[in-house]
Coordinates of C-alpha atoms in Angstrom, one line a residue:
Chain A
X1 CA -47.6 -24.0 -16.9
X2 CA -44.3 -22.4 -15.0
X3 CA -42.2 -24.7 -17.3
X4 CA -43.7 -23.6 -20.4
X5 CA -42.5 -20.4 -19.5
X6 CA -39.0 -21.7 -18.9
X7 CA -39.2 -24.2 -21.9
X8 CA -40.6 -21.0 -24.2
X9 CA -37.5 -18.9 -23.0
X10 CA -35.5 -21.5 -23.9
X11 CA -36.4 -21.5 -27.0
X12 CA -36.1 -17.6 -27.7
X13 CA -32.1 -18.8 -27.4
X14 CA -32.0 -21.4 -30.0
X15 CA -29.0 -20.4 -31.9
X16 CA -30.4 -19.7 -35.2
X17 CA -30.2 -16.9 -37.8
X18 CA -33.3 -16.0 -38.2
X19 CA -34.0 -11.8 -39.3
X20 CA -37.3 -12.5 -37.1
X21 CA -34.8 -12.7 -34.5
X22 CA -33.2 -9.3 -34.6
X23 CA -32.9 -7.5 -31.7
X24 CA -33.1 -3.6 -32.3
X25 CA -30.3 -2.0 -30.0
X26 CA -29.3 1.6 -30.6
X27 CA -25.7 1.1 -31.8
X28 CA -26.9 -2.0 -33.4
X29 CA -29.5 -0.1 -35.4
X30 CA -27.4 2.4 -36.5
X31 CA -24.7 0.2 -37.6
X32 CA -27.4 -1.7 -39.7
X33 CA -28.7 1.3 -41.2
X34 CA -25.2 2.5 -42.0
X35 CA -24.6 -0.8 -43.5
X36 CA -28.2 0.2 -45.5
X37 CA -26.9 3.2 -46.8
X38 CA -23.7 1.9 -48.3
X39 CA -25.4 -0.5 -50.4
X40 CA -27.2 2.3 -51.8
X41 CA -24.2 3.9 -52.7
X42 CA -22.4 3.0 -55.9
X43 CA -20.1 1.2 -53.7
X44 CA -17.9 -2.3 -55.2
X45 CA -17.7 -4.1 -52.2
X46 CA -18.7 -4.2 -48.4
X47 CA -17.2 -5.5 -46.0
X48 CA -18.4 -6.5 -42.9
X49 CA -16.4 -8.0 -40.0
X50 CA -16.3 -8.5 -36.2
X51 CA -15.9 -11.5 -34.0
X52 CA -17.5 -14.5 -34.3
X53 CA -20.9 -13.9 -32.6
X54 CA -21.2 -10.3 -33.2
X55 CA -24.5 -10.7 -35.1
X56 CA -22.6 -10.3 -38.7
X57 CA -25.2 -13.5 -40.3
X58 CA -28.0 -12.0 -38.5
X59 CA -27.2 -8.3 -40.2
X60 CA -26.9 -10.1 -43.3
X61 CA -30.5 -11.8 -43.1
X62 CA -32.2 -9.3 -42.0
X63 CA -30.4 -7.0 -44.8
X64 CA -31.6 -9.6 -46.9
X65 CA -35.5 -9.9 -45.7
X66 CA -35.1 -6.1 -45.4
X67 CA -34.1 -5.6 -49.2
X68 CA -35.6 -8.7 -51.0
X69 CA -38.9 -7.0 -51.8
X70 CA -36.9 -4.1 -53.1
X71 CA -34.3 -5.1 -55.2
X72 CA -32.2 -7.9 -56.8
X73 CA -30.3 -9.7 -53.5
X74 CA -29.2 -13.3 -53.0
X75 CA -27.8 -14.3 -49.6
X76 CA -25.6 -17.3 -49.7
X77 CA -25.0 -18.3 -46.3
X78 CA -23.6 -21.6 -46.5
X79 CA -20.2 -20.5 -48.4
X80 CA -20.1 -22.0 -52.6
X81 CA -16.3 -23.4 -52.0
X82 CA -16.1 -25.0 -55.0
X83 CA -15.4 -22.2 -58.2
X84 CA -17.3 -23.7 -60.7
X85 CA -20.5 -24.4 -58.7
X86 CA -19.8 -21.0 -57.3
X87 CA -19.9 -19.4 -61.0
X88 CA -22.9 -21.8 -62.0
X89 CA -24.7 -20.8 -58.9
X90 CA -24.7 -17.2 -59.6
X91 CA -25.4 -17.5 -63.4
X92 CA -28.7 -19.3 -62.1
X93 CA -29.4 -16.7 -59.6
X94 CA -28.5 -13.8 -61.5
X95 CA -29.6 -14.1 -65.1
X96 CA -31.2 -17.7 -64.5
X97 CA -28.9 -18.9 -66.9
X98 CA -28.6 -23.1 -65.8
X99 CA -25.4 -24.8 -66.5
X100 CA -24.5 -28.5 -66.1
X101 CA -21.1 -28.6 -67.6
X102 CA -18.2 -27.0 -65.9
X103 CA -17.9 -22.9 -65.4
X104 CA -15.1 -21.0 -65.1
X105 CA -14.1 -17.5 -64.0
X106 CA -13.8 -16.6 -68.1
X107 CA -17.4 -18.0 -69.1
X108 CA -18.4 -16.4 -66.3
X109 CA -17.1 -12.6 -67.5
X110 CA -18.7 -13.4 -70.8
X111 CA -22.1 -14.2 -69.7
X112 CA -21.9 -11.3 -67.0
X113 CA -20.9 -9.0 -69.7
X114 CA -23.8 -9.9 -72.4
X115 CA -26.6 -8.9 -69.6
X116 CA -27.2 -5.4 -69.4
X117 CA -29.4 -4.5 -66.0
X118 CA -29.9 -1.3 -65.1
X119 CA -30.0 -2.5 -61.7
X120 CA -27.4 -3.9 -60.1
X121 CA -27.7 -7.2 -58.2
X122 CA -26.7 -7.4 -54.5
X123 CA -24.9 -10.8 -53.6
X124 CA -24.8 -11.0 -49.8
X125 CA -21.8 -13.8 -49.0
X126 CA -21.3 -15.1 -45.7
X127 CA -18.7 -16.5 -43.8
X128 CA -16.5 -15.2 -46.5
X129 CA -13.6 -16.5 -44.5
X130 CA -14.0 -19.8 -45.4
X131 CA -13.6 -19.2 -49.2
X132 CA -10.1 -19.7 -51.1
X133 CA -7.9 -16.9 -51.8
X134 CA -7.8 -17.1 -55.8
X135 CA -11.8 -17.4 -55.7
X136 CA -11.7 -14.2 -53.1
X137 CA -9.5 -12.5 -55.4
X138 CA -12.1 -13.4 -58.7
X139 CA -15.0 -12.1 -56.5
X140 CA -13.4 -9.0 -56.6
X141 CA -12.6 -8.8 -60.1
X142 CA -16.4 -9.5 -60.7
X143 CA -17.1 -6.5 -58.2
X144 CA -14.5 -4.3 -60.4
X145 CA -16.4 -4.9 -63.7
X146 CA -19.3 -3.0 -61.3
X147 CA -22.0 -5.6 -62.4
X148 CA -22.4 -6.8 -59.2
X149 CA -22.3 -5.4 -56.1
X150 CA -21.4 -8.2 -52.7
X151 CA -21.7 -7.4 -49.0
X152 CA -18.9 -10.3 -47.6
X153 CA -19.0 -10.7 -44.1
X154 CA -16.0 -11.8 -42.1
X155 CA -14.9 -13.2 -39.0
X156 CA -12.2 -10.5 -37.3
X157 CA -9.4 -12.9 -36.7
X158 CA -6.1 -11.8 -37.3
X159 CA -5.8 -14.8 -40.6
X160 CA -9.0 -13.1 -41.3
X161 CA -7.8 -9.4 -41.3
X162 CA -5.0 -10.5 -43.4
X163 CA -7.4 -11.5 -46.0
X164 CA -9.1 -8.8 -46.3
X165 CA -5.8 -6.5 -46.3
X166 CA -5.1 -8.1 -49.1
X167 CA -7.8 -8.7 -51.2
X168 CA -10.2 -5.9 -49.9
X169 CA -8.1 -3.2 -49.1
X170 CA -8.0 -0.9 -51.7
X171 CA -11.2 -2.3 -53.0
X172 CA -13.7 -1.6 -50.5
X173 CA -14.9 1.8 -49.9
X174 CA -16.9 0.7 -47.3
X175 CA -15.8 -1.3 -44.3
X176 CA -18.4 -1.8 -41.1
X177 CA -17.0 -3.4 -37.7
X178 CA -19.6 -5.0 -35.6
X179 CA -18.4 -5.2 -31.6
X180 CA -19.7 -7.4 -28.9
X181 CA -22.5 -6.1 -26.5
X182 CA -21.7 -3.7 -23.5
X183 CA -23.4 -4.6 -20.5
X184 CA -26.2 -2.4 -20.8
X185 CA -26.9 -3.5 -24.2
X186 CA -26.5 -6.8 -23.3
X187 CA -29.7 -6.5 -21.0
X188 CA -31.8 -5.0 -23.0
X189 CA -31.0 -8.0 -25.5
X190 CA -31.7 -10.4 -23.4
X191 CA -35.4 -8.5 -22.2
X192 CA -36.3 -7.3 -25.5
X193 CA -35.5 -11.1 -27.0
X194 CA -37.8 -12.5 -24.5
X195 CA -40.6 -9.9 -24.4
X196 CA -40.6 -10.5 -28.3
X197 CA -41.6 -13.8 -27.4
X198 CA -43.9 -12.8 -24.5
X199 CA -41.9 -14.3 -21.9
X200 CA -42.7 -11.4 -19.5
X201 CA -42.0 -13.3 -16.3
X202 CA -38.7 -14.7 -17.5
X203 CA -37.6 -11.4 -18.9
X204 CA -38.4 -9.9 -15.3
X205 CA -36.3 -12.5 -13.5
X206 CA -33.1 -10.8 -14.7
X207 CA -31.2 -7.8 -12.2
X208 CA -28.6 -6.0 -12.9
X209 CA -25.9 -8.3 -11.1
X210 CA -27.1 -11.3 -13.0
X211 CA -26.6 -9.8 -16.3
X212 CA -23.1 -8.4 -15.3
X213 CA -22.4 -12.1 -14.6
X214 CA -23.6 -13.0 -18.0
X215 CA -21.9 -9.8 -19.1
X216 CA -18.6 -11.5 -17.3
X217 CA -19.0 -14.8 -18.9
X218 CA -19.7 -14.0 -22.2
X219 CA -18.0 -10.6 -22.9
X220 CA -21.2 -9.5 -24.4
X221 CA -21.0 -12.3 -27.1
X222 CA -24.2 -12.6 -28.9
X223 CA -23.7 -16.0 -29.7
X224 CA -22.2 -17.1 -26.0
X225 CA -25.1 -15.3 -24.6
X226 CA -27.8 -17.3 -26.5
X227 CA -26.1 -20.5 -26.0
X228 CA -26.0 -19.6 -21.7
X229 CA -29.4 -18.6 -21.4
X230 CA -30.6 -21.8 -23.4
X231 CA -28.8 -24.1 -21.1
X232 CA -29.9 -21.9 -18.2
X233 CA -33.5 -21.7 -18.9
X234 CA -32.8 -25.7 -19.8
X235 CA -31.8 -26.1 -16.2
X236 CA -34.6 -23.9 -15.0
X237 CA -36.9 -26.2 -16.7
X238 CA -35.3 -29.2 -15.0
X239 CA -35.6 -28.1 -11.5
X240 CA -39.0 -26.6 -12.2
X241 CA -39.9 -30.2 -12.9
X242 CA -37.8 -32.2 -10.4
X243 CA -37.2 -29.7 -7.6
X244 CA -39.5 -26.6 -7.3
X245 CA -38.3 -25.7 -4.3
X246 CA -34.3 -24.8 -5.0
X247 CA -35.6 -22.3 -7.4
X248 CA -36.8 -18.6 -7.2
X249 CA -39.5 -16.8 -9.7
X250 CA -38.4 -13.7 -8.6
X251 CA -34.8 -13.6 -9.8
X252 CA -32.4 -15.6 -11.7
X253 CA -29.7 -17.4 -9.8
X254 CA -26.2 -16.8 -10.3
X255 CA -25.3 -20.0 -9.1
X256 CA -27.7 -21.5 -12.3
X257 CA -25.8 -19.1 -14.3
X258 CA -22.9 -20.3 -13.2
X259 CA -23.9 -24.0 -13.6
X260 CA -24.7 -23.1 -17.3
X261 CA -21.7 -21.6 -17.6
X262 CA -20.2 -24.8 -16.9
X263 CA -21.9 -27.1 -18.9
X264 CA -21.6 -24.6 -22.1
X265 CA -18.0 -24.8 -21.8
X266 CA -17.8 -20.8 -20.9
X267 CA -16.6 -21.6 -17.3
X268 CA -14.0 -24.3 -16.4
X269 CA -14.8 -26.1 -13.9
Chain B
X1 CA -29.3 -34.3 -22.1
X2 CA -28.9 -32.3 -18.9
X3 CA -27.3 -34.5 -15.3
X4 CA -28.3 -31.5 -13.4
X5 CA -26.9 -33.6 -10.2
X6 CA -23.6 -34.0 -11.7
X7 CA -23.7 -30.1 -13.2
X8 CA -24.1 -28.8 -9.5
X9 CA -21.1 -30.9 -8.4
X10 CA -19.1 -29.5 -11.1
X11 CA -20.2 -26.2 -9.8
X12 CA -19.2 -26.6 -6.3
X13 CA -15.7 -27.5 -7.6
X14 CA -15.8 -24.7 -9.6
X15 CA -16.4 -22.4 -6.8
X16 CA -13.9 -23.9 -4.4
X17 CA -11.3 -23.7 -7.2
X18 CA -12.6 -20.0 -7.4
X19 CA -12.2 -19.3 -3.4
X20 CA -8.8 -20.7 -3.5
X21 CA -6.8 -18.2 -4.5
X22 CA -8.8 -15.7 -2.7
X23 CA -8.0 -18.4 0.1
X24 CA -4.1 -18.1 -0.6
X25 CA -4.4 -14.2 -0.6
X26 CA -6.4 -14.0 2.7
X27 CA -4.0 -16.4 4.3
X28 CA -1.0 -14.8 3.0
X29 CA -1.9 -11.2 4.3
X30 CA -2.8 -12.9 7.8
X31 CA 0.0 -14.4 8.0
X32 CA 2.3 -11.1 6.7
X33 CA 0.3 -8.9 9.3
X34 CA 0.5 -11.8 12.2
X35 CA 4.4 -11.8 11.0
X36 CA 4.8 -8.1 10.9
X37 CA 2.7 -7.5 13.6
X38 CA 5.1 -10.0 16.1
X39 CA 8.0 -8.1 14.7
X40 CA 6.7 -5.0 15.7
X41 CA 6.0 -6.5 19.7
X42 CA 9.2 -7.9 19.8
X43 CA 11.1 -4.8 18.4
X44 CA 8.8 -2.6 21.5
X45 CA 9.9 -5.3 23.7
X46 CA 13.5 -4.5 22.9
X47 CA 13.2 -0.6 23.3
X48 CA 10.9 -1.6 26.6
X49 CA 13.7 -3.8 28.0
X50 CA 16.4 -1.1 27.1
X51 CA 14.3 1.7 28.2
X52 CA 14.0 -0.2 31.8
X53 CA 17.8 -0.9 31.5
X54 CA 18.2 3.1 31.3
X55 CA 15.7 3.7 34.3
X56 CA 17.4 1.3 36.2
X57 CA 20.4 3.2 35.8
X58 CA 19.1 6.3 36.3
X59 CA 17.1 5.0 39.5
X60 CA 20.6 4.1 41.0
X61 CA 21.8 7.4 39.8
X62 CA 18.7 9.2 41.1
X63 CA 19.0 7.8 44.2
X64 CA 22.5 8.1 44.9
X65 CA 22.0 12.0 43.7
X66 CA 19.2 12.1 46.3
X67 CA 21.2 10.3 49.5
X68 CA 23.8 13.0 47.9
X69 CA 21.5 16.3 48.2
X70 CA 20.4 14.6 51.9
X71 CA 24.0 14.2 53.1
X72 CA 24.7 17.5 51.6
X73 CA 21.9 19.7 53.2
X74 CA 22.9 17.6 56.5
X75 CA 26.4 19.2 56.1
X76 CA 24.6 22.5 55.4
X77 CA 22.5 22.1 58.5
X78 CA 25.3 20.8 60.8
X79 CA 27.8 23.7 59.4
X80 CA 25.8 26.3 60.1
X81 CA 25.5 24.7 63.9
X82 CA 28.4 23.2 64.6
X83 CA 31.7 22.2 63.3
X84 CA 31.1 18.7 65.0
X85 CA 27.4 18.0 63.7
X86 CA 29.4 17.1 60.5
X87 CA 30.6 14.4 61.8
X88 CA 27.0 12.5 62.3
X89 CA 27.2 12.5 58.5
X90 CA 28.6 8.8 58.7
X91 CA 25.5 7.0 59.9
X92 CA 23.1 9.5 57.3
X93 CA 25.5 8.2 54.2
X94 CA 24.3 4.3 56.6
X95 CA 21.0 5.2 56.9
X96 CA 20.1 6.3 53.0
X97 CA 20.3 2.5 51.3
X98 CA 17.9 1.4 53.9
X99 CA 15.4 4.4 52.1
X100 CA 12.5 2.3 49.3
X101 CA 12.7 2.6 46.2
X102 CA 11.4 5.2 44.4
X103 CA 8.2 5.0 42.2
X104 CA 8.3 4.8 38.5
X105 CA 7.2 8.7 38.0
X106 CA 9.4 9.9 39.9
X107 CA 12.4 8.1 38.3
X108 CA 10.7 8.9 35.0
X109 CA 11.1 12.6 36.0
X110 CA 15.0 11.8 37.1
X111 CA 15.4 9.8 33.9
X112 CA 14.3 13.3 32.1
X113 CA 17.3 15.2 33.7
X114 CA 19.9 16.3 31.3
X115 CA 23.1 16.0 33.7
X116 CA 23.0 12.9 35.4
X117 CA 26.1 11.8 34.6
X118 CA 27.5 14.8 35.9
X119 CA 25.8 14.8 38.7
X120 CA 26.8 10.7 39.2
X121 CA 30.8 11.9 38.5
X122 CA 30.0 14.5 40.8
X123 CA 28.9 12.1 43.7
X124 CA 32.0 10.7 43.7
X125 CA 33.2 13.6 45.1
X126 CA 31.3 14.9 47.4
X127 CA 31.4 11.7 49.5
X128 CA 34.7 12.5 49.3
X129 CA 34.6 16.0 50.3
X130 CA 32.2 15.3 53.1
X131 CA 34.9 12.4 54.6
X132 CA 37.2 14.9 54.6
X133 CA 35.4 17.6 55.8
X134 CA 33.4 15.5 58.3
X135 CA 35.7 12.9 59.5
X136 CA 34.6 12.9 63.0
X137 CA 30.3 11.9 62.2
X138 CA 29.6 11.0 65.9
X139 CA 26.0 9.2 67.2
X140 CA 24.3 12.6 67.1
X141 CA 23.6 12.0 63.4
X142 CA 22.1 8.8 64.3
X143 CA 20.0 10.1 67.0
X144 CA 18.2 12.9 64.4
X145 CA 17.0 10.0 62.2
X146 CA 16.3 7.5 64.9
X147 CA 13.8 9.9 67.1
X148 CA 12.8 12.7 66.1
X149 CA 12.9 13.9 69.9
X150 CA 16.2 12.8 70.3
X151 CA 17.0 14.9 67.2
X152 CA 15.4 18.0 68.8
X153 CA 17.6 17.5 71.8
X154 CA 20.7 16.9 69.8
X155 CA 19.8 20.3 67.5
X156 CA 19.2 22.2 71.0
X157 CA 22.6 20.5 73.0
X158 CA 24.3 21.3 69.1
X159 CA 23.2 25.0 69.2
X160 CA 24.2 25.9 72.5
X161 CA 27.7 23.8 71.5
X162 CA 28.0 25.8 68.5
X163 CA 27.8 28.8 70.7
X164 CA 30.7 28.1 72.3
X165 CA 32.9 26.4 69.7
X166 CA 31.9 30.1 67.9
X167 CA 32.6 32.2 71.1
X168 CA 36.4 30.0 71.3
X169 CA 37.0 29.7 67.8
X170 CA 35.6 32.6 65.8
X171 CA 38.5 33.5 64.3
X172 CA 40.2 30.4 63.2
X173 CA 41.1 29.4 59.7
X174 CA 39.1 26.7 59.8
X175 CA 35.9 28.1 59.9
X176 CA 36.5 30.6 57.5
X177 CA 37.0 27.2 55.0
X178 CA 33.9 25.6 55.9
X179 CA 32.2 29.4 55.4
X180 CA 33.6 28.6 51.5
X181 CA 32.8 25.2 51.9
X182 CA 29.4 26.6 52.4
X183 CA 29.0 28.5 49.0
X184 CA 30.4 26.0 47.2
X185 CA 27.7 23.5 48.3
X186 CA 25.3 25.8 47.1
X187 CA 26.7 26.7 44.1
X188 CA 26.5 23.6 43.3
X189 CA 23.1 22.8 44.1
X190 CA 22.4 25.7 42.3
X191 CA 24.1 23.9 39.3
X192 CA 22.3 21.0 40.0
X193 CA 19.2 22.3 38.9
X194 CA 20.4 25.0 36.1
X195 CA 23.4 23.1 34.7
X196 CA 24.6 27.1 34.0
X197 CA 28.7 26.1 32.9
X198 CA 28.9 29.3 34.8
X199 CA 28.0 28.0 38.3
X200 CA 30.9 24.8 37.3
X201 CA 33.1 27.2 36.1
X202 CA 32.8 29.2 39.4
X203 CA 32.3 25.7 41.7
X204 CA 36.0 25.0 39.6
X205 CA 37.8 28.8 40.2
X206 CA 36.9 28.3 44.2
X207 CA 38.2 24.4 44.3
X208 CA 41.0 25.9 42.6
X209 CA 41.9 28.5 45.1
X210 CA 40.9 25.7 47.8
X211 CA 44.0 24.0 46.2
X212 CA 41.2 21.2 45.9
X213 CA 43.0 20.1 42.1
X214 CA 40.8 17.3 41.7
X215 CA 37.9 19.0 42.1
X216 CA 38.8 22.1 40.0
X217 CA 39.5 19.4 37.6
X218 CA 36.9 17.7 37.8
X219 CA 34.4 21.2 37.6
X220 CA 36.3 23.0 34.6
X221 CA 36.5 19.4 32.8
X222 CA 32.6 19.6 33.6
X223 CA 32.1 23.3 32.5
X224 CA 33.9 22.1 29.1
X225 CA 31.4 19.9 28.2
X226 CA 28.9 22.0 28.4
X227 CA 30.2 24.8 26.8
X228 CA 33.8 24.4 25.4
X229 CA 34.7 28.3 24.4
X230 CA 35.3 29.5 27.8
X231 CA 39.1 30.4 28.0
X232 CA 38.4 30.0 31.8
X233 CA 37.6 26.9 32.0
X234 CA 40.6 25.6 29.8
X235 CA 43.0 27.9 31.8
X236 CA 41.7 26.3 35.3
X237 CA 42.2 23.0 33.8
X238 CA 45.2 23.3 32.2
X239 CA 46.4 25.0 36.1
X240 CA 44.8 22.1 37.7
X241 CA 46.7 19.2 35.5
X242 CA 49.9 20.9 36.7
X243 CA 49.1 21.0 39.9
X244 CA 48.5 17.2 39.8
X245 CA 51.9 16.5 38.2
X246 CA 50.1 16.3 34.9
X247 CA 52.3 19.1 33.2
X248 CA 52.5 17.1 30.0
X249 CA 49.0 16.8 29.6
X250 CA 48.4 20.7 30.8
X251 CA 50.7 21.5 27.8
X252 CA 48.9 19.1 25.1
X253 CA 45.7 20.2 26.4
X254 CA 47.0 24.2 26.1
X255 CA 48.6 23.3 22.9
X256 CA 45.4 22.4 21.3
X257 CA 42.9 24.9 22.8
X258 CA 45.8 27.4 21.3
X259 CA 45.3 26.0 18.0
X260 CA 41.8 25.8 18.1
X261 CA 40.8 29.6 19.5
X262 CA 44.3 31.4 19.4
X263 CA 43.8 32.5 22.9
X264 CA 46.4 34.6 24.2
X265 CA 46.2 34.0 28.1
X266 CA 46.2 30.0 27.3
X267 CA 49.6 31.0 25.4
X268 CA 50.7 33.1 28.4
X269 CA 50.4 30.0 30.7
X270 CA 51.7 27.4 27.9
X271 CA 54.8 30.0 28.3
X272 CA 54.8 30.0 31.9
X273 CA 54.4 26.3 32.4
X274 CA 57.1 25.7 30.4
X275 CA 59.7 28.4 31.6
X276 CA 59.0 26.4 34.9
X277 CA 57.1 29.6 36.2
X278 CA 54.1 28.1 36.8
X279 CA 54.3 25.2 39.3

């Protein structure tokens, strides 16, 4: 029964994108609706960016599952690199328009330009980083002709921030930074992740000093987070099974922290 | 797949690489405080060792000051009674080595006295003084410090002596002298314990007119130190250095205290000395 509860908060921490998964913090929140209200506005573009594991996938899926019921809004998470399948892929999604043969960014404009919506399709694209430069710099032409309206998200690198200097710049009217967790944050995170999954016990085991070791480890990293407390509730599992005795229910051990740490890569031992 | 085993192995390398620069740290601010902290020891070592070099000094400077006040209040004492008593000064001046040391606070409290090496330069003197004064120290000296009733009948066979060197000899020079003799000594004691240039200057004026030019050298040399703009006490010296052949020196000496305050009487005698006027 006591490993369930270790193997069920273990699982809370899978690293998946899932909008069932979001955690509502206060800065969070109001950075999501912020990003809510721009794609109201009669905006081009927006941008969204912040280091890897700031949560920029999850605020696109849950934009997504948020806005699906309400409007026109494709998510491609996995990024379209190839152009024509890219072109071909919206022309389904948009105007359900199948082709087989090759599509360029021309055929494209033309098939764009002979459907008239009065509402405007959002395209959510993620990891945006990962897609060419003359393909970024046609996804903003298609944004110009104000037909279709895309939320990009990128990682903040400084290759990254090039890109969007120079393809975004004077494009976007609307640009939203997501930051890594501060410490307080961080723990309500973690508890509210776990209560979500009614792992009360597990969510009780964590004190201040613990989480301002996680805090140290992962720098508030929403992705380094999830992938220490898997492997630490992993471990937790492990002892509960082979060696009750080295482990306390009341707290969470640093030294299992630290030992997760390890074997995630996040300390080098 | 979790190796737990091996993952808490890799921890405790991981914390012993963690403790180890902590480790260095500790170890290097031991060993800069056990470093520093022997520096320190031996530099209070070296101002101990030099401190008891400078109270061993002073000890044999207190101690000779203090055989000195003793000899002296013995002249004192054996003046006043007899012209003879003086002369059991020999076996005192004997008797004072023989005395224990001092303890520590009181040479601490001797070591605090500004003049001692004035007062050391001056025991060279008075020894000197008292040999020539008291030539003749007899056993009676010897007797006050071996039994004290021996001493009593010394001071009463002394007394009624003194009575009748006074009744022969009441008006001879020599008496008058010792009389002076007499104020000097206490002068300066009195110096002794003030260190007032005035008392030297005076101590210097009287060996002066005692024709005692080594002393008066020695006293207005002594009053310049401590106060070096009294005319006086450049004019005696300057007199005395003549007196003791040293007109060359008198005349750099004048020369320069001329140059220095402008002093009118020091040219007078500059003048004098070297018109041949002043012998």
């Amino acid at each position: 029964m006591k490993s369930n509860i270790f193997l069920n908060s273990k699982d809370v921490f899978l690293d998946v994108v899932n909008h069932k998964d979001y955690v509502q913090l206060d800065r969070v929140s109001t950075i999501y609706q912020s990003l809510k209200d721009s794609v109201k506005k009669p905006l081009k573009m927006v941008l969204l960016y912040g280091k890897p594991g700031t949560g920029k996938s999850m605020f696109l899926t849950k934009l997504y599952s948020d806005l699906s019921s309400l409007q026109k809004v494709y998510l491609y998470q996995t990024p379209i690199l190839d152009e024509s399948e890219f072109y071909k892929k919206l022309a389904f999604d948009l105007f359900q328009e199948e082709h087989t043969s090759e599509l360029n960014f021309t055929q494209f404009m033309s098939i764009l330009n002979q459907h008239v919506t009065n509402e405007i399709p959002l395209v959510l694209l993620d990891e945006a980083q990962l897609y060419s430069n003359i393909l970024m710099e046609k996804i903003r032409l298609l944004s110009d002709t104000r037909k279709i309206k895309f939320v990009i998200t990128l990682h903040k690198t400084e290759k990254e921030d090039l890109i969007a200097k120079e393809h975004f710049q004077t494009r976007i009217w609307e640009s939203i930074e997501l930051e890594n967790a501060s410490s307080a944050e961080l723990k309500i995170y973690i508890q509210k992740k776990l209560m979500k999954a009614n792992c009360f016990d597990s969510a009780n085991m964590f004190q201040n000093k613990n989480i301002n070791l996680i805090y140290k480890i992962t720098n508030g990293n929403y992705r380094d987070t999830n992938k220490l407390l898997y492997t630490l509730f992993d471990i937790y599992a492990w002892y509960e099974q082979n060696n009750p005795a080295k482990i306390s229910l009341n707290q969470v051990s640093n030294k299992i922290i630290e030992m997760s740490a390890i074997h995630t890569g996040l300390l080098d031992a | 797949m979790l190796n737990v085993i091996e993952l808490e192995n890799r921890w405790k390398t991981y914390k012993i690489k963690s403790f180890i620069p902590h480790a260095i740290i500790a170890a290097s601010v031991l060993l800069i405080s056990v470093v520093g902290y022997s520096f320190l020891q031996s530099k209070e070592s070296n101002q101990v060792s030099s401190q008891k070099n400078v109270v061993s000094e002073t000890i044999d400077v207190s101690t000779h000051t203090q055989n000195e006040t003793k000899t002296e209040t013995a002249v004192v004492q054996e003046t006043k009674t007899k012209p003879t008593i003086v002369e059991n000064q020999e076996p005192l001046a004997q008797k004072i080595p023989l005395e224990t040391p001092r303890d520590a606070s009181a040479d601490a409290k001797m070591k605090l006295a500004p003049s001692l090496s004035f007062i050391h330069e001056m025991n060279s003197n008075i020894p000197y003084y008292q040999n020539t004064e008291a030539s003749q120290a007899t056993s009676d000296a010897q007797n006050l410090y071996q039994s004290q009733e021996q001493t009593q009948e010394e001071v009463i066979e002394e007394e009624n002596e003194e009575k009748i060197v006074q009744a022969e000899e009441v008006k001879s020079v020599k008496i008058e002298r010792k009389n002076t003799h007499d104020d000097i000594l206490q002068v300066i004691e009195r110096f002794k314990k003030s260190n007032d240039p005035a008392l030297s200057l005076f101590v210097a004026k009287k060996y002066y007119e005692l024709e005692d030019y080594h002393k008066s050298y020695n006293y207005a040399l002594i009053t310049n130190e401590l106060n070096n703009n009294i005319e006086a006490s450049w004019i005696i010296f300057a007199k005395s250095l003549v007196k003791l052949n040293e007109k060359e020196m008198a005349l750099k000496t004048l020369r320069q205290y001329i140059e220095h305050s402008g002093s009118n009487q020091a040219k007078l005698l500059l003048e004098e000395i070297r018109n041949g006027k002043f012998k």
